[in-house]
Amino acid sequence: GFKLLILAGLVVAAFFIPNNGFAQTFMVIGLIGGFMFILVQLLLSIDFVHSWNESWIDHVESGSKKHGYGLLFFTFLFYALSITGIVLFYVYYAPDRNICRLHTFFISFNLCLCFIFSIIS
């Protein structure tokens, strides 16, 4: 009840703050917060995938072929999804490679990094 009213009041009050440096300051704070959020999500995803792989490898080593086939299936599925995503990036974000050179560079650079890290792992 009371906390919700305070939150609503703060949201409404934010519209009445003058724009003298307020937007720039909170843009930087939002940028840092967004970066930290993405970093935490990346770490949580890596931890989840590592524990999932470790669990299924333990089942494979104890003699379960189903977990081995499941591990191979999901590996190829995620590689196929990654390749599909990269193709869609080329189609939608860099349709004309002569004009969108920066987009093409970043997509190609990401593709090369994914390939290199896949070989390393």
N, CA, C and O atoms as a GROMACS GRO file, in nm:
protein
  484
    1GLY      N    1   0.078  -0.117   0.000
    1GLY     CA    2   0.000   0.000   0.000
    1GLY      C    3   0.084   0.126   0.000
    1GLY      O    4   0.088   0.198  -0.100
    2PHE      N    5   0.152   0.154   0.113
    2PHE     CA    6   0.224   0.280   0.129
    2PHE      C    7   0.346   0.288   0.037
    2PHE      O    8   0.373   0.393  -0.021
    3LYS      N    9   0.419   0.178   0.023
    3LYS     CA   10   0.537   0.176  -0.064
    3LYS      C   11   0.497   0.198  -0.210
    3LYS      O   12   0.570   0.263  -0.285
    4LEU      N   13   0.385   0.143  -0.249
    4LEU     CA   14   0.338   0.160  -0.386
    4LEU      C   15   0.303   0.306  -0.414
    4LEU      O   16   0.331   0.357  -0.522
    5LEU      N   17   0.243   0.374  -0.315
    5LEU     CA   18   0.212   0.516  -0.331
    5LEU      C   19   0.339   0.600  -0.342
    5LEU      O   20   0.346   0.694  -0.421
    6ILE      N   21   0.439   0.567  -0.262
    6ILE     CA   22   0.566   0.639  -0.270
    6ILE      C   23   0.632   0.616  -0.406
    6ILE      O   24   0.684   0.710  -0.466
    7LEU      N   25   0.630   0.494  -0.454
    7LEU     CA   26   0.688   0.463  -0.585
    7LEU      C   27   0.616   0.539  -0.696
    7LEU      O   28   0.680   0.596  -0.784
    8ALA      N   29   0.484   0.540  -0.692
    8ALA     CA   30   0.406   0.614  -0.792
    8ALA      C   31   0.436   0.763  -0.783
    8ALA      O   32   0.446   0.830  -0.885
    9GLY      N   33   0.449   0.815  -0.662
    9GLY     CA   34   0.483   0.956  -0.645
    9GLY      C   35   0.621   0.990  -0.700
    9GLY      O   36   0.639   1.096  -0.760
   10LEU      N   37   0.718   0.900  -0.682
   10LEU     CA   38   0.852   0.923  -0.737
   10LEU      C   39   0.850   0.920  -0.889
   10LEU      O   40   0.921   0.998  -0.953
   11VAL      N   41   0.772   0.831  -0.947
   11VAL     CA   42   0.762   0.825  -1.093
   11VAL      C   43   0.701   0.953  -1.147
   11VAL      O   44   0.750   1.007  -1.246
   12VAL      N   45   0.595   1.001  -1.084
   12VAL     CA   46   0.532   1.126  -1.128
   12VAL      C   47   0.627   1.244  -1.106
   12VAL      O   48   0.636   1.332  -1.191
   13ALA      N   49   0.697   1.247  -0.993
   13ALA     CA   50   0.789   1.357  -0.963
   13ALA      C   51   0.905   1.362  -1.061
   13ALA      O   52   0.959   1.470  -1.087
   14ALA      N   53   0.945   1.249  -1.117
   14ALA     CA   54   1.057   1.246  -1.212
   14ALA      C   55   1.026   1.327  -1.337
   14ALA      O   56   1.118   1.376  -1.402
   15PHE      N   57   0.899   1.342  -1.372
   15PHE     CA   58   0.863   1.420  -1.490
   15PHE      C   59   0.877   1.571  -1.466
   15PHE      O   60   0.881   1.647  -1.562
   16PHE      N   61   0.886   1.614  -1.342
   16PHE     CA   62   0.895   1.756  -1.310
   16PHE      C   63   1.037   1.801  -1.277
   16PHE      O   64   1.057   1.917  -1.241
   17ILE      N   65   1.135   1.713  -1.289
   17ILE     CA   66   1.274   1.749  -1.262
   17ILE      C   67   1.327   1.827  -1.383
   17ILE      O   68   1.307   1.783  -1.497
   18PRO      N   69   1.394   1.942  -1.362
   18PRO     CA   70   1.448   2.016  -1.476
   18PRO      C   71   1.558   1.936  -1.547
   18PRO      O   72   1.621   1.849  -1.487
   19ASN      N   73   1.578   1.965  -1.673
   19ASN     CA   74   1.666   1.885  -1.758
   19ASN      C   75   1.810   1.936  -1.757
   19ASN      O   76   1.883   1.910  -1.853
   20ASN      N   77   1.854   2.007  -1.656
   20ASN     CA   78   1.990   2.061  -1.651
   20ASN      C   79   2.088   1.952  -1.607
   20ASN      O   80   2.119   1.941  -1.489
   21GLY      N   81   2.137   1.872  -1.699
   21GLY     CA   82   2.232   1.767  -1.668
   21GLY      C   83   2.171   1.641  -1.611
   21GLY      O   84   2.241   1.541  -1.594
   22PHE      N   85   2.044   1.645  -1.581
   22PHE     CA   86   1.978   1.528  -1.522
   22PHE      C   87   1.978   1.411  -1.620
   22PHE      O   88   2.008   1.298  -1.582
   23ALA      N   89   1.944   1.439  -1.744
   23ALA     CA   90   1.933   1.331  -1.843
   23ALA      C   91   2.068   1.268  -1.870
   23ALA      O   92   2.079   1.146  -1.878
   24GLN      N   93   2.172   1.350  -1.884
   24GLN     CA   94   2.306   1.297  -1.911
   24GLN      C   95   2.357   1.212  -1.795
   24GLN      O   96   2.414   1.105  -1.817
   25THR      N   97   2.336   1.258  -1.674
   25THR     CA   98   2.383   1.185  -1.557
   25THR      C   99   2.314   1.050  -1.545
   25THR      O  100   2.379   0.947  -1.524
   26PHE      N  101   2.183   1.050  -1.559
   26PHE     CA  102   2.112   0.924  -1.543
   26PHE      C  103   2.125   0.834  -1.666
   26PHE      O  104   2.101   0.714  -1.657
   27MET      N  105   2.164   0.891  -1.780
   27MET     CA  106   2.194   0.808  -1.896
   27MET      C  107   2.320   0.725  -1.868
   27MET      O  108   2.325   0.607  -1.901
   28VAL      N  109   2.420   0.788  -1.808
   28VAL     CA  110   2.543   0.717  -1.775
   28VAL      C  111   2.515   0.611  -1.668
   28VAL      O  112   2.566   0.499  -1.676
   29ILE      N  113   2.435   0.647  -1.568
   29ILE     CA  114   2.399   0.550  -1.463
   29ILE      C  115   2.323   0.433  -1.524
   29ILE      O  116   2.347   0.318  -1.488
   30GLY      N  117   2.231   0.462  -1.615
   30GLY     CA  118   2.156   0.356  -1.683
   30GLY      C  119   2.246   0.269  -1.769
   30GLY      O  120   2.226   0.147  -1.777
   31LEU      N  121   2.344   0.330  -1.835
   31LEU     CA  122   2.438   0.254  -1.918
   31LEU      C  123   2.520   0.159  -1.832
   31LEU      O  124   2.538   0.042  -1.868
   32ILE      N  125   2.570   0.208  -1.721
   32ILE     CA  126   2.648   0.123  -1.630
   32ILE      C  127   2.560   0.013  -1.571
   32ILE      O  128   2.602  -0.102  -1.562
   33GLY      N  129   2.438   0.049  -1.530
   33GLY     CA  130   2.346  -0.052  -1.475
   33GLY      C  131   2.308  -0.157  -1.578
   33GLY      O  132   2.301  -0.276  -1.545
   34GLY      N  133   2.285  -0.116  -1.701
   34GLY     CA  134   2.253  -0.212  -1.807
   34GLY      C  135   2.369  -0.305  -1.835
   34GLY      O  136   2.349  -0.425  -1.856
   35PHE      N  137   2.491  -0.250  -1.835
   35PHE     CA  138   2.610  -0.333  -1.856
   35PHE      C  139   2.625  -0.435  -1.745
   35PHE      O  140   2.653  -0.552  -1.771
   36MET      N  141   2.605  -0.391  -1.620
   36MET     CA  142   2.616  -0.483  -1.507
   36MET      C  143   2.508  -0.592  -1.513
   36MET      O  144   2.534  -0.707  -1.480
   37PHE      N  145   2.387  -0.554  -1.554
   37PHE     CA  146   2.278  -0.651  -1.567
   37PHE      C  147   2.312  -0.757  -1.671
   37PHE      O  148   2.294  -0.876  -1.647
   38ILE      N  149   2.362  -0.714  -1.786
   38ILE     CA  150   2.398  -0.810  -1.892
   38ILE      C  151   2.513  -0.899  -1.845
   38ILE      O  152   2.514  -1.018  -1.874
   39LEU      N  153   2.608  -0.842  -1.772
   39LEU     CA  154   2.720  -0.921  -1.722
   39LEU      C  155   2.672  -1.027  -1.623
   39LEU      O  156   2.718  -1.142  -1.630
   40VAL      N  157   2.582  -0.991  -1.533
   40VAL     CA  158   2.528  -1.089  -1.436
   40VAL      C  159   2.450  -1.197  -1.510
   40VAL      O  160   2.461  -1.315  -1.476
   41GLN      N  161   2.370  -1.159  -1.610
   41GLN     CA  162   2.294  -1.258  -1.687
   41GLN      C  163   2.388  -1.353  -1.761
   41GLN      O  164   2.360  -1.473  -1.769
   42LEU      N  165   2.498  -1.301  -1.814
   42LEU     CA  166   2.596  -1.385  -1.882
   42LEU      C  167   2.658  -1.484  -1.785
   42LEU      O  168   2.673  -1.602  -1.818
   43LEU      N  169   2.695  -1.438  -1.666
   43LEU     CA  170   2.753  -1.528  -1.567
   43LEU      C  171   2.653  -1.634  -1.522
   43LEU      O  172   2.690  -1.750  -1.506
   44LEU      N  173   2.528  -1.596  -1.502
   44LEU     CA  174   2.426  -1.694  -1.464
   44LEU      C  175   2.403  -1.796  -1.575
   44LEU      O  176   2.385  -1.915  -1.548
   45SER      N  177   2.404  -1.752  -1.700
   45SER     CA  178   2.386  -1.844  -1.813
   45SER      C  179   2.502  -1.942  -1.822
   45SER      O  180   2.480  -2.061  -1.843
   46ILE      N  181   2.624  -1.892  -1.805
   46ILE     CA  182   2.741  -1.980  -1.810
   46ILE      C  183   2.737  -2.081  -1.697
   46ILE      O  184   2.767  -2.198  -1.717
   47ASP      N  185   2.700  -2.037  -1.577
   47ASP     CA  186   2.690  -2.128  -1.463
   47ASP      C  187   2.584  -2.235  -1.486
   47ASP      O  188   2.606  -2.352  -1.456
   48PHE      N  189   2.468  -2.195  -1.541
   48PHE     CA  190   2.361  -2.290  -1.569
   48PHE      C  191   2.406  -2.395  -1.671
   48PHE      O  192   2.385  -2.514  -1.652
   49VAL      N  193   2.466  -2.348  -1.780
   49VAL     CA  194   2.508  -2.441  -1.885
   49VAL      C  195   2.618  -2.534  -1.834
   49VAL      O  196   2.620  -2.652  -1.868
   50HIS      N  197   2.710  -2.482  -1.754
   50HIS     CA  198   2.818  -2.565  -1.700
   50HIS      C  199   2.763  -2.673  -1.608
   50HIS      O  200   2.804  -2.789  -1.617
   51SER      N  201   2.671  -2.637  -1.519
   51SER     CA  202   2.615  -2.737  -1.428
   51SER      C  203   2.528  -2.838  -1.502
   51SER      O  204   2.527  -2.956  -1.468
   52TRP      N  205   2.456  -2.793  -1.605
   52TRP     CA  206   2.375  -2.883  -1.687
   52TRP      C  207   2.466  -2.983  -1.758
   52TRP      O  208   2.439  -3.103  -1.756
   53ASN      N  209   2.573  -2.935  -1.820
   53ASN     CA  210   2.666  -3.022  -1.890
   53ASN      C  211   2.733  -3.120  -1.793
   53ASN      O  212   2.747  -3.238  -1.824
   54GLU      N  213   2.773  -3.070  -1.678
   54GLU     CA  214   2.838  -3.156  -1.579
   54GLU      C  215   2.745  -3.267  -1.532
   54GLU      O  216   2.787  -3.381  -1.516
   55SER      N  217   2.618  -3.233  -1.510
   55SER     CA  218   2.520  -3.332  -1.467
   55SER      C  219   2.499  -3.439  -1.573
   55SER      O  220   2.495  -3.558  -1.542
   56TRP      N  221   2.486  -3.396  -1.698
   56TRP     CA  222   2.460  -3.494  -1.804
   56TRP      C  223   2.585  -3.576  -1.835
   56TRP      O  224   2.574  -3.693  -1.873
   57ILE      N  225   2.703  -3.518  -1.821
   57ILE     CA  226   2.826  -3.595  -1.841
   57ILE      C  227   2.838  -3.702  -1.733
   57ILE      O  228   2.882  -3.814  -1.762
   58ASP      N  229   2.800  -3.671  -1.610
   58ASP     CA  230   2.800  -3.772  -1.503
   58ASP      C  231   2.707  -3.888  -1.537
   58ASP      O  232   2.741  -4.004  -1.512
   59HIS      N  233   2.590  -3.857  -1.594
   59HIS     CA  234   2.498  -3.963  -1.634
   59HIS      C  235   2.555  -4.046  -1.749
   59HIS      O  236   2.536  -4.167  -1.753
   60VAL      N  237   2.624  -3.980  -1.841
   60VAL     CA  238   2.684  -4.053  -1.954
   60VAL      C  239   2.794  -4.146  -1.902
   60VAL      O  240   2.804  -4.260  -1.946
   61GLU      N  241   2.875  -4.097  -1.809
   61GLU     CA  242   2.983  -4.180  -1.755
   61GLU      C  243   2.931  -4.296  -1.671
   61GLU      O  244   3.001  -4.396  -1.654
   62SER      N  245   2.809  -4.284  -1.619
   62SER     CA  246   2.751  -4.395  -1.543
   62SER      C  247   2.677  -4.493  -1.634
   62SER      O  248   2.620  -4.590  -1.586
   63GLY      N  249   2.678  -4.469  -1.765
   63GLY     CA  250   2.624  -4.566  -1.859
   63GLY      C  251   2.496  -4.527  -1.930
   63GLY      O  252   2.442  -4.610  -2.003
   64SER      N  253   2.446  -4.408  -1.912
   64SER     CA  254   2.321  -4.367  -1.977
   64SER      C  255   2.350  -4.310  -2.115
   64SER      O  256   2.411  -4.205  -2.129
   65LYS      N  257   2.303  -4.382  -2.218
   65LYS     CA  258   2.324  -4.334  -2.354
   65LYS      C  259   2.227  -4.222  -2.390
   65LYS      O  260   2.257  -4.138  -2.475
   66LYS      N  261   2.110  -4.220  -2.324
   66LYS     CA  262   2.011  -4.116  -2.354
   66LYS      C  263   2.066  -3.977  -2.325
   66LYS      O  264   2.043  -3.883  -2.402
   67HIS      N  265   2.138  -3.963  -2.216
   67HIS     CA  266   2.194  -3.832  -2.183
   67HIS      C  267   2.302  -3.791  -2.283
   67HIS      O  268   2.316  -3.673  -2.315
   68GLY      N  269   2.377  -3.887  -2.331
   68GLY     CA  270   2.478  -3.857  -2.434
   68GLY      C  271   2.414  -3.810  -2.563
   68GLY      O  272   2.459  -3.714  -2.625
   69TYR      N  273   2.307  -3.879  -2.604
   69TYR     CA  274   2.235  -3.836  -2.725
   69TYR      C  275   2.168  -3.701  -2.704
   69TYR      O  276   2.165  -3.617  -2.795
   70GLY      N  277   2.116  -3.679  -2.585
   70GLY     CA  278   2.055  -3.549  -2.555
   70GLY      C  279   2.157  -3.437  -2.558
   70GLY      O  280   2.129  -3.328  -2.607
   71LEU      N  281   2.277  -3.464  -2.505
   71LEU     CA  282   2.383  -3.365  -2.507
   71LEU      C  283   2.424  -3.332  -2.650
   71LEU      O  284   2.443  -3.215  -2.684
   72LEU      N  285   2.438  -3.433  -2.734
   72LEU     CA  286   2.470  -3.409  -2.875
   72LEU      C  287   2.357  -3.333  -2.946
   72LEU      O  288   2.383  -3.242  -3.024
   73PHE      N  289   2.233  -3.372  -2.917
   73PHE     CA  290   2.120  -3.305  -2.981
   73PHE      C  291   2.117  -3.157  -2.946
   73PHE      O  292   2.104  -3.072  -3.035
   74PHE      N  293   2.129  -3.125  -2.817
   74PHE     CA  294   2.123  -2.985  -2.777
   74PHE      C  295   2.245  -2.907  -2.826
   74PHE      O  296   2.234  -2.788  -2.856
   75THR      N  297   2.360  -2.972  -2.834
   75THR     CA  298   2.478  -2.904  -2.889
   75THR      C  299   2.453  -2.864  -3.033
   75THR      O  300   2.476  -2.749  -3.070
   76PHE      N  301   2.407  -2.958  -3.115
   76PHE     CA  302   2.380  -2.926  -3.256
   76PHE      C  303   2.263  -2.829  -3.270
   76PHE      O  304   2.263  -2.745  -3.360
   77LEU      N  305   2.163  -2.840  -3.183
   77LEU     CA  306   2.051  -2.746  -3.187
   77LEU      C  307   2.098  -2.603  -3.161
   77LEU      O  308   2.058  -2.511  -3.232
   78PHE      N  309   2.181  -2.585  -3.059
   78PHE     CA  310   2.226  -2.450  -3.027
   78PHE      C  311   2.322  -2.396  -3.132
   78PHE      O  312   2.323  -2.276  -3.159
   79TYR      N  313   2.403  -2.483  -3.193
   79TYR     CA  314   2.486  -2.437  -3.305
   79TYR      C  315   2.398  -2.397  -3.423
   79TYR      O  316   2.426  -2.296  -3.489
   80ALA      N  317   2.293  -2.473  -3.451
   80ALA     CA  318   2.202  -2.439  -3.561
   80ALA      C  319   2.131  -2.307  -3.533
   80ALA      O  320   2.115  -2.225  -3.624
   81LEU      N  321   2.088  -2.285  -3.409
   81LEU     CA  322   2.024  -2.158  -3.373
   81LEU      C  323   2.122  -2.042  -3.387
   81LEU      O  324   2.083  -1.933  -3.430
   82SER      N  325   2.247  -2.063  -3.351
   82SER     CA  326   2.347  -1.957  -3.365
   82SER      C  327   2.371  -1.924  -3.510
   82SER      O  328   2.380  -1.806  -3.546
   83ILE      N  329   2.382  -2.025  -3.595
   83ILE     CA  330   2.402  -2.001  -3.738
   83ILE      C  331   2.281  -1.931  -3.798
   83ILE      O  332   2.296  -1.840  -3.880
   84THR      N  333   2.162  -1.973  -3.758
   84THR     CA  334   2.040  -1.906  -3.805
   84THR      C  335   2.038  -1.760  -3.762
   84THR      O  336   2.002  -1.673  -3.841
   85GLY      N  337   2.075  -1.733  -3.638
   85GLY     CA  338   2.079  -1.596  -3.590
   85GLY      C  339   2.179  -1.511  -3.667
   85GLY      O  340   2.150  -1.395  -3.698
   86ILE      N  341   2.294  -1.566  -3.698
   86ILE     CA  342   2.395  -1.490  -3.773
   86ILE      C  343   2.346  -1.462  -3.914
   86ILE      O  344   2.367  -1.353  -3.967
   87VAL      N  345   2.282  -1.561  -3.977
   87VAL     CA  346   2.227  -1.538  -4.111
   87VAL      C  347   2.120  -1.429  -4.106
   87VAL      O  348   2.116  -1.342  -4.194
   88LEU      N  349   2.034  -1.433  -4.005
   88LEU     CA  350   1.932  -1.329  -3.991
   88LEU      C  351   1.994  -1.192  -3.965
   88LEU      O  352   1.942  -1.090  -4.012
   89PHE      N  353   2.104  -1.188  -3.890
   89PHE     CA  354   2.173  -1.060  -3.872
   89PHE      C  355   2.222  -1.005  -4.005
   89PHE      O  356   2.206  -0.886  -4.032
   90TYR      N  357   2.280  -1.092  -4.088
   90TYR     CA  358   2.326  -1.046  -4.220
   90TYR      C  359   2.209  -0.998  -4.305
   90TYR      O  360   2.220  -0.898  -4.376
   91VAL      N  361   2.097  -1.069  -4.299
   91VAL     CA  362   1.982  -1.035  -4.384
   91VAL      C  363   1.917  -0.905  -4.339
   91VAL      O  364   1.886  -0.819  -4.421
   92TYR      N  365   1.894  -0.889  -4.207
   92TYR     CA  366   1.816  -0.776  -4.159
   92TYR      C  367   1.900  -0.655  -4.116
   92TYR      O  368   1.852  -0.542  -4.124
   93TYR      N  369   2.023  -0.676  -4.069
   93TYR     CA  370   2.101  -0.564  -4.019
   93TYR      C  371   2.209  -0.518  -4.116
   93TYR      O  372   2.266  -0.411  -4.097
   94ALA      N  373   2.238  -0.596  -4.218
   94ALA     CA  374   2.337  -0.555  -4.317
   94ALA      C  375   2.291  -0.601  -4.455
   94ALA      O  376   2.359  -0.681  -4.519
   95PRO      N  377   2.176  -0.552  -4.502
   95PRO     CA  378   2.125  -0.599  -4.632
   95PRO      C  379   2.214  -0.556  -4.748
   95PRO      O  380   2.228  -0.631  -4.845
   96ASP      N  381   2.274  -0.437  -4.741
   96ASP     CA  382   2.364  -0.390  -4.846
   96ASP      C  383   2.504  -0.382  -4.786
   96ASP      O  384   2.533  -0.291  -4.709
   97ARG      N  385   2.589  -0.475  -4.822
   97ARG     CA  386   2.721  -0.483  -4.760
   97ARG      C  387   2.812  -0.367  -4.799
   97ARG      O  388   2.913  -0.344  -4.732
   98ASN      N  389   2.779  -0.295  -4.905
   98ASN     CA  390   2.859  -0.179  -4.943
   98ASN      C  391   2.828  -0.058  -4.855
   98ASN      O  392   2.916   0.025  -4.830
   99ILE      N  393   2.705  -0.047  -4.809
   99ILE     CA  394   2.665   0.067  -4.726
   99ILE      C  395   2.685   0.035  -4.577
   99ILE      O  396   2.732   0.120  -4.502
  100CYS      N  397   2.649  -0.085  -4.535
  100CYS     CA  398   2.651  -0.124  -4.393
  100CYS      C  399   2.780  -0.196  -4.359
  100CYS      O  400   2.777  -0.309  -4.310
  101ARG      N  401   2.893  -0.134  -4.383
  101ARG     CA  402   3.021  -0.201  -4.358
  101ARG      C  403   3.047  -0.223  -4.210
  101ARG      O  404   3.102  -0.326  -4.171
  102LEU      N  405   3.009  -0.128  -4.128
  102LEU     CA  406   3.031  -0.143  -3.984
  102LEU      C  407   2.946  -0.257  -3.928
  102LEU      O  408   2.994  -0.336  -3.847
  103HIS      N  409   2.820  -0.265  -3.971
  103HIS     CA  410   2.734  -0.375  -3.927
  103HIS      C  411   2.791  -0.509  -3.972
  103HIS      O  412   2.796  -0.605  -3.895
  104THR      N  413   2.834  -0.514  -4.098
  104THR     CA  414   2.892  -0.638  -4.151
  104THR      C  415   3.018  -0.676  -4.075
  104THR      O  416   3.041  -0.793  -4.046
  105PHE      N  417   3.100  -0.576  -4.041
  105PHE     CA  418   3.222  -0.604  -3.965
  105PHE      C  419   3.189  -0.665  -3.830
  105PHE      O  420   3.248  -0.766  -3.792
  106PHE      N  421   3.096  -0.606  -3.756
  106PHE     CA  422   3.065  -0.657  -3.622
  106PHE      C  423   3.000  -0.796  -3.628
  106PHE      O  424   3.027  -0.880  -3.542
  107ILE      N  425   2.916  -0.820  -3.727
  107ILE     CA  426   2.856  -0.953  -3.741
  107ILE      C  427   2.964  -1.055  -3.775
  107ILE      O  428   2.967  -1.163  -3.717
  108SER      N  429   3.052  -1.021  -3.868
  108SER     CA  430   3.160  -1.112  -3.908
  108SER      C  431   3.258  -1.134  -3.793
  108SER      O  432   3.307  -1.245  -3.773
  109PHE      N  433   3.288  -1.028  -3.720
  109PHE     CA  434   3.379  -1.039  -3.605
  109PHE      C  435   3.320  -1.131  -3.499
  109PHE      O  436   3.392  -1.214  -3.442
  110ASN      N  437   3.192  -1.118  -3.472
  110ASN     CA  438   3.123  -1.205  -3.377
  110ASN      C  439   3.124  -1.350  -3.426
  110ASN      O  440   3.144  -1.442  -3.347
  111LEU      N  441   3.102  -1.369  -3.555
  111LEU     CA  442   3.107  -1.503  -3.613
  111LEU      C  443   3.245  -1.565  -3.596
  111LEU      O  444   3.257  -1.682  -3.559
  112CYS      N  445   3.349  -1.487  -3.622
  112CYS     CA  446   3.486  -1.537  -3.606
  112CYS      C  447   3.516  -1.572  -3.461
  112CYS      O  448   3.578  -1.674  -3.433
  113LEU      N  449   3.473  -1.486  -3.368
  113LEU     CA  450   3.496  -1.514  -3.226
  113LEU      C  451   3.423  -1.642  -3.182
  113LEU      O  452   3.479  -1.722  -3.108
  114CYS      N  453   3.300  -1.659  -3.228
  114CYS     CA  454   3.225  -1.781  -3.194
  114CYS      C  455   3.296  -1.905  -3.248
  114CYS      O  456   3.304  -2.007  -3.180
  115PHE      N  457   3.346  -1.895  -3.369
  115PHE     CA  458   3.417  -2.007  -3.430
  115PHE      C  459   3.546  -2.038  -3.353
  115PHE      O  460   3.575  -2.154  -3.324
  116ILE      N  461   3.622  -1.935  -3.320
  116ILE     CA  462   3.749  -1.955  -3.248
  116ILE      C  463   3.723  -2.013  -3.109
  116ILE      O  464   3.792  -2.107  -3.068
  117PHE      N  465   3.625  -1.959  -3.037
  117PHE     CA  466   3.597  -2.010  -2.903
  117PHE      C  467   3.538  -2.152  -2.907
  117PHE      O  468   3.558  -2.228  -2.813
  118SER      N  469   3.468  -2.186  -3.014
  118SER     CA  470   3.418  -2.323  -3.027
  118SER      C  471   3.532  -2.420  -3.047
  118SER      O  472   3.530  -2.531  -2.993
  119ILE      N  473   3.632  -2.380  -3.124
  119ILE     CA  474   3.749  -2.466  -3.145
  119ILE      C  475   3.829  -2.480  -3.016
  119ILE      O  476   3.875  -2.589  -2.982
  120ILE      N  477   3.845  -2.369  -2.944
  120ILE     CA  478   3.922  -2.372  -2.819
  120ILE      C  479   3.854  -2.462  -2.715
  120ILE      O  480   3.921  -2.536  -2.643
  121SER      N  481   3.721  -2.454  -2.708
  121SER     CA  482   3.652  -2.531  -2.605
  121SER      C  483   3.640  -2.676  -2.646
  121SER      O  484   3.585  -2.757  -2.571
   0.00000   0.00000   0.00000
